[in-house]
Coordinates of C-alpha atoms in Angstrom, one line a residue:
M1 CA 0.0 0.0 0.0
E2 CA 2.7 2.5 1.0
E3 CA 4.6 1.8 -2.3
E4 CA 1.5 2.6 -4.3
V5 CA 1.1 5.9 -2.6
V6 CA 4.7 6.8 -3.3
N7 CA 4.1 5.9 -7.0
I8 CA 1.0 8.2 -7.1
L9 CA 3.0 11.1 -5.6
K10 CA 5.7 10.6 -8.2
F11 CA 3.1 10.4 -11.0
V12 CA 1.5 13.7 -10.0
G13 CA 5.0 15.3 -9.9
E14 CA 5.6 15.4 -6.1
D15 CA 8.8 14.4 -4.4
P16 CA 7.9 11.7 -1.9
E17 CA 11.1 12.5 0.0
R18 CA 9.9 16.1 0.7
E19 CA 9.6 16.8 4.4
G20 CA 5.8 17.3 4.3
L21 CA 5.3 14.1 2.4
L22 CA 7.6 11.6 4.2
S23 CA 4.9 10.2 6.4
T24 CA 2.1 10.5 3.9
P25 CA 2.2 6.8 2.7
K26 CA 1.9 5.6 6.4
R27 CA -1.0 8.1 7.0
V28 CA -2.9 6.9 3.9
K29 CA -2.5 3.3 5.0
K30 CA -4.4 4.0 8.2

């Protein structure tokens, strides 16, 4: 699940390593 969120972020042009997005995959999983 977390990997898919990272792929979506990359697809829309976001950097998944950016400070505000680092925990996003874990938050989405909840």
